[in-house]
Short mmCIF file of C-alpha atoms in Angstrom, two decimals:
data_model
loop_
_atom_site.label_atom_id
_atom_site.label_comp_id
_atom_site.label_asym_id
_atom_site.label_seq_id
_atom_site.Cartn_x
_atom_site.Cartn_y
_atom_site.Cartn_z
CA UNK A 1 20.21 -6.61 -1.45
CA UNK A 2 16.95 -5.13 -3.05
CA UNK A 3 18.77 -3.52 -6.13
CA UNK A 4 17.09 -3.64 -9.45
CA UNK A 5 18.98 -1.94 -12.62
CA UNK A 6 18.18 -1.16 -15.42
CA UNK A 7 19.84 0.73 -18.26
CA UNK A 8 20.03 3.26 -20.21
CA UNK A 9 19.14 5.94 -17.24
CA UNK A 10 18.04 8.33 -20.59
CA UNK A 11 17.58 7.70 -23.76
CA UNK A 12 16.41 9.94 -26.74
CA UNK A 13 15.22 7.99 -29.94
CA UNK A 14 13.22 9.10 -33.05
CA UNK A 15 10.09 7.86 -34.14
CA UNK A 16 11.65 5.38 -36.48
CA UNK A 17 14.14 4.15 -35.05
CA UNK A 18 14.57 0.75 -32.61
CA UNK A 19 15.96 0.91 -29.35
CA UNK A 20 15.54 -1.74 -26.08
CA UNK A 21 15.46 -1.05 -22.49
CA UNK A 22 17.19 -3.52 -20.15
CA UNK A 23 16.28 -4.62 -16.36
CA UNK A 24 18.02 -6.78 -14.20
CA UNK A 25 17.60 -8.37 -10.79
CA UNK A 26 19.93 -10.77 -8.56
CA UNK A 27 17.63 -11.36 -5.68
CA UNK A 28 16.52 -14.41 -7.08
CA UNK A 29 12.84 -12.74 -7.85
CA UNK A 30 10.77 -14.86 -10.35
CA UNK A 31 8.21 -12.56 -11.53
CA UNK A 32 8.91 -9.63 -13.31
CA UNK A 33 7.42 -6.23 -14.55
CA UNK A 34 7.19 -3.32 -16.66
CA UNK A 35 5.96 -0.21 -15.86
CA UNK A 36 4.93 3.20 -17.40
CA UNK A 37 5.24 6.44 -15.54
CA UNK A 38 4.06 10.03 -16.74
CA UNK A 39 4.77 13.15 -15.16
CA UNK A 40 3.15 13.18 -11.52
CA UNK A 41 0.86 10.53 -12.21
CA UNK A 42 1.22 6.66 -10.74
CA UNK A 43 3.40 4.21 -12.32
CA UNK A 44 1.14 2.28 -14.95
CA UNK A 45 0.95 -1.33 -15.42
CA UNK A 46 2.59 -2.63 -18.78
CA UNK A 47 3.78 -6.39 -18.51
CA UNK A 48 4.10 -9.36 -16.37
CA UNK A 49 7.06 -11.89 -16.40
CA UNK A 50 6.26 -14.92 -14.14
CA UNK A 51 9.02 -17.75 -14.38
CA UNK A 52 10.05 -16.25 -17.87
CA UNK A 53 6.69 -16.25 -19.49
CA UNK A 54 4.62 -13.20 -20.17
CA UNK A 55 1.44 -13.68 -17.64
CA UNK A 56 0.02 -10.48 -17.79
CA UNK A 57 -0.14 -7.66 -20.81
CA UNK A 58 -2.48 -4.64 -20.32
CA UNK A 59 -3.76 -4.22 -24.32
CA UNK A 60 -0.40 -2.28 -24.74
CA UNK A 61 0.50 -1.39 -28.50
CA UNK A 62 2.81 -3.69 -30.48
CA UNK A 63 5.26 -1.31 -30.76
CA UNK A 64 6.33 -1.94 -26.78
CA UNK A 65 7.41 -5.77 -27.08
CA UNK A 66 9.22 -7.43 -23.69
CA UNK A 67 11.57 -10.41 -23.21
CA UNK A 68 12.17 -11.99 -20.81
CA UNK A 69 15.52 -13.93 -21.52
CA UNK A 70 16.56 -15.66 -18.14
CA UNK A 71 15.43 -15.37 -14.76
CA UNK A 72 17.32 -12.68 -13.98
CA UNK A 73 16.69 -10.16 -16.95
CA UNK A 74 13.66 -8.37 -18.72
CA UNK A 75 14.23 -6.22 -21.89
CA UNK A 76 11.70 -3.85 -23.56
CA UNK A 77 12.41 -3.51 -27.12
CA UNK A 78 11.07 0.02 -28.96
CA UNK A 79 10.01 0.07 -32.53
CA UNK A 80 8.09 2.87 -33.83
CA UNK A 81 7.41 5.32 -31.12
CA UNK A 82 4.87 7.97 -30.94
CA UNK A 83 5.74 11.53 -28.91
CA UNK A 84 3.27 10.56 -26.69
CA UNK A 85 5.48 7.34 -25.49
CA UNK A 86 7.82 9.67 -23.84
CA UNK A 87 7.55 8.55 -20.22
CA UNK A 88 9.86 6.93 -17.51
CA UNK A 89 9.62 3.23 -17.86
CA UNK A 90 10.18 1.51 -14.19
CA UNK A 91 10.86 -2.18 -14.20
CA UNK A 92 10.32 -4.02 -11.08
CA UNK A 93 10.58 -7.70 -9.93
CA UNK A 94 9.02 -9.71 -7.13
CA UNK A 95 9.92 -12.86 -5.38
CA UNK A 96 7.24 -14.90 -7.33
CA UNK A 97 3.37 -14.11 -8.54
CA UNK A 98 1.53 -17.54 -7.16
CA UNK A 99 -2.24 -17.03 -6.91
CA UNK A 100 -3.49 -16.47 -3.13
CA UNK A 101 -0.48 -14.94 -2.23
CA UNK A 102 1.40 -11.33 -2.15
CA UNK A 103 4.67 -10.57 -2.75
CA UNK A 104 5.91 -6.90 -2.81
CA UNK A 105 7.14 -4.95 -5.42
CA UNK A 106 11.05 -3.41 -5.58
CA UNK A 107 11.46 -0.96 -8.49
CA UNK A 108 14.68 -0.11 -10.34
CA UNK A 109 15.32 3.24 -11.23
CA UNK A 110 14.31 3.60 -14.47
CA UNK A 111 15.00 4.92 -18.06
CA UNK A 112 13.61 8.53 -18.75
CA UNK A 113 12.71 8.15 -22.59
CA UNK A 114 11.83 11.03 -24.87
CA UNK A 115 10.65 10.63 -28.28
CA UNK A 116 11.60 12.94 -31.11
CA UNK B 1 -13.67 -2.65 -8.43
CA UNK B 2 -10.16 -2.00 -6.69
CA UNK B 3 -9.22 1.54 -6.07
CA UNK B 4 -7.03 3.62 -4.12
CA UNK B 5 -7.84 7.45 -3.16
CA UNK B 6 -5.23 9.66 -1.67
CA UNK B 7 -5.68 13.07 -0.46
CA UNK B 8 -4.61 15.91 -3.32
CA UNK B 9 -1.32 17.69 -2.71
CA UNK B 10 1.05 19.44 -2.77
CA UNK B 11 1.65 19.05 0.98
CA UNK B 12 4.13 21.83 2.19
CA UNK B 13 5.24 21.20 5.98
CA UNK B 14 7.96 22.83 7.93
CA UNK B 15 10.61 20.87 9.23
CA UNK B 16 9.70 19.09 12.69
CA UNK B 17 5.58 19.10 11.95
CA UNK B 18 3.52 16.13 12.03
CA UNK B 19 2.71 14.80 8.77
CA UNK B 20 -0.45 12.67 7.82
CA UNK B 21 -1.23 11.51 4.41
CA UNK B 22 -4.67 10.42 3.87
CA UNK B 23 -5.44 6.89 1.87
CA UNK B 24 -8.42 4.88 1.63
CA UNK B 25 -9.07 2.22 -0.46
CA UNK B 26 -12.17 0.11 -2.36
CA UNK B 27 -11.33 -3.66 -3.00
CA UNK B 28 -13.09 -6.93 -1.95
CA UNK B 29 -11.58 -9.57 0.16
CA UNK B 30 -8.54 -8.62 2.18
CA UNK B 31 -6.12 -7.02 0.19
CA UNK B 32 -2.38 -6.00 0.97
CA UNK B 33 -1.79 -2.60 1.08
CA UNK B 34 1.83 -0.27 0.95
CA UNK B 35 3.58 2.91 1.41
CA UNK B 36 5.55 3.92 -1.91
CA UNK B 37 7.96 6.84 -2.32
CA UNK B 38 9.51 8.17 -4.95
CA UNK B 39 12.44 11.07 -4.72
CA UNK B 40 12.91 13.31 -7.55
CA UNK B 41 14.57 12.10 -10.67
CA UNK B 42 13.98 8.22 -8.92
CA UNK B 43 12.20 5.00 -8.79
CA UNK B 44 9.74 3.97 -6.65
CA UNK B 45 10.77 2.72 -3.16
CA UNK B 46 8.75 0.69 -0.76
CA UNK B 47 8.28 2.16 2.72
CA UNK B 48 6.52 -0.16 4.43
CA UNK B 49 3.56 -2.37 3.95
CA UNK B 50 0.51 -4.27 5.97
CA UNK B 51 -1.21 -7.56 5.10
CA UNK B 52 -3.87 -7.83 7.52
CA UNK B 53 -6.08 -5.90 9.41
CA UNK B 54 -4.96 -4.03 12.35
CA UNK B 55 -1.42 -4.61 10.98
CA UNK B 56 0.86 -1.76 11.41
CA UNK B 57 3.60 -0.68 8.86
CA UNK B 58 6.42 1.29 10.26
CA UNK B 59 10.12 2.09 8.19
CA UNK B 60 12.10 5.88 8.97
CA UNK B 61 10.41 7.38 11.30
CA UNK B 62 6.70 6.65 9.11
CA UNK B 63 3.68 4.73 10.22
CA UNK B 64 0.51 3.33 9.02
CA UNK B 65 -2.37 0.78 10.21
CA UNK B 66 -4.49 -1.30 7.84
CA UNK B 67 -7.88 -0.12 8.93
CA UNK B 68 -10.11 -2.50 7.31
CA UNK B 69 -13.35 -0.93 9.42
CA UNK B 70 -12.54 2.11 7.71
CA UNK B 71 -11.26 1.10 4.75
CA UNK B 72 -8.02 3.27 5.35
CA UNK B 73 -3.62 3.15 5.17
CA UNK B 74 -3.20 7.01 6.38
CA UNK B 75 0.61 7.38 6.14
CA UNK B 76 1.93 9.33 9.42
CA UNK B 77 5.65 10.85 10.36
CA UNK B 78 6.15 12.74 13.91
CA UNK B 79 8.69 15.30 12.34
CA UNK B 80 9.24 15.62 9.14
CA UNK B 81 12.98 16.38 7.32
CA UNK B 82 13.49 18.18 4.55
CA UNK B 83 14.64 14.73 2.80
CA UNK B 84 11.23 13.79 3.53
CA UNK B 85 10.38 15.98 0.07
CA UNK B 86 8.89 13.52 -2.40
CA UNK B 87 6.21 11.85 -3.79
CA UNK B 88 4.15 9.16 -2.06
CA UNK B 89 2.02 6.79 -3.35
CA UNK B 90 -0.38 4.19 -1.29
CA UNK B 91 -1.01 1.24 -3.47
CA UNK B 92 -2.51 -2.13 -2.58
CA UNK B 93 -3.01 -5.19 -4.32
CA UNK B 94 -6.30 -7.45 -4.52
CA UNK B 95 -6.75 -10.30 -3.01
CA UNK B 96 -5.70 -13.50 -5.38
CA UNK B 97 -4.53 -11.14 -7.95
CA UNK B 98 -0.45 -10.80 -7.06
CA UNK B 99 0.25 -9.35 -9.67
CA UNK B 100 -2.05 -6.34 -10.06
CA UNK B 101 -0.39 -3.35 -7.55
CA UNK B 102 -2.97 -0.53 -7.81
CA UNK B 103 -1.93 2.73 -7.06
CA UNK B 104 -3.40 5.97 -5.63
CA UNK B 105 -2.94 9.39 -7.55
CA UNK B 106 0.35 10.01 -5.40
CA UNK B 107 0.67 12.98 -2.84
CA UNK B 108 3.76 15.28 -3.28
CA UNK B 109 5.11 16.36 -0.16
CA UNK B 110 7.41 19.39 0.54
CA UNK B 111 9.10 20.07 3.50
CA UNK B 112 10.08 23.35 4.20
CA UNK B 113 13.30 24.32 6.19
#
């Protein structure tokens, strides 16, 4: 099983309000990650979970902040969105992140998000 | 630095036609390198992937050979399907850096009946 899931599948917010995305993974995967997608452009590299601590975060604005409450879950909470956030936000998780090594990515579906 | 270049679409194929996508990629060391494609109104899914060079990928009916000589990951199908339609995206990531998957611009690919 390669499932990742993450809800909600949409979600409309306006600029001042605060929302959170939610990811989740049973294969066990101990590194996990947030992604941002525009229209027909690549995914774009957000945040890093490795063993439940952030490892990597790609100067992204304050108003994006990720969890990562067990090994098995990743939440992005919203506060304070621009327009311009509107995106699909992918979350993916791979077996582990240790240096020297590569471990592919599985993606959940993700959460199309506009921003009123 | 690390990049990945893919050739522009859209690609429009009819059903049964060969399909090549074009990659090539800039990193040092060895990286690993992968297939990604994403359906309409989807996530990303991985195809198939390569390691090492002269490794060959292969998932569906698609191929592709780590060409470290050329610096290349063309993504190839014999015959296309019209559930081929989609996006695809070669990506690889650096050597020592397992974190960091770099993607291409994505090629859109639609297959005609």
């Amino acid at each position: 099983d390669t499932e990742v899931t993450q809800t909600p599948k949409h979600l409309v917010m306006g600029m001042t309000n605060k929302k959170s995305l939610k990811c989740e993974q049973h294969m066990g995967h101990r590194a996990m990650y947030w992604y941002k997608q525009k229209a027909k452009k690549p995914p774009e590299l957000m945040f890093v979970y490795s063993y439940e601590k952030l490892s990597i975060n790609e100067s992204v604005p304050s108003r994006f902040s990720p969890e990562c409450p067990n090994s098995s879950l990743l939440n992005l909470h919203l506060h304070a969105l621009q327009p311009e956030d509107s995106a699909l936000y992918l979350c993916a998780s791979s077996q582990d992140l240790l240096a020297g090594m590569t471990y592919e990515q599985y993606f959940g579906p993700g959460t199309r998000l506009t921003v009123t | 630095g690390n990049s990945v270049t893919q050739m522009e679409g859209p690609v429009t194929l009819s059903e049964e036609a060969f399909l090549t996508i074009n990659c090539t990629y800039t990193a040092t060391g060895y990286p690993s390198l992968f297939w990604y494609v994403q359906y309409p109104g989807e996530g990303l899914q991985l195809l198939l992937k390569a390691t090492k060079a002269d490794d060959k990928g292969s998932n569906k009916g698609f191929e592709a050979t780590y060409r470290k000589e050329t610096t290349s990951f063309h993504l190839e199908k014999g015959s296309v399907q019209v559930s081929d339609s989609a996006v695809y995206f070669c990506a690889l990531i650096p050597y020592n850096q397992g974190g960091k998957l770099i993607f291409g611009q994505g090629t859109e690919l639609s297959v005609k009946p």
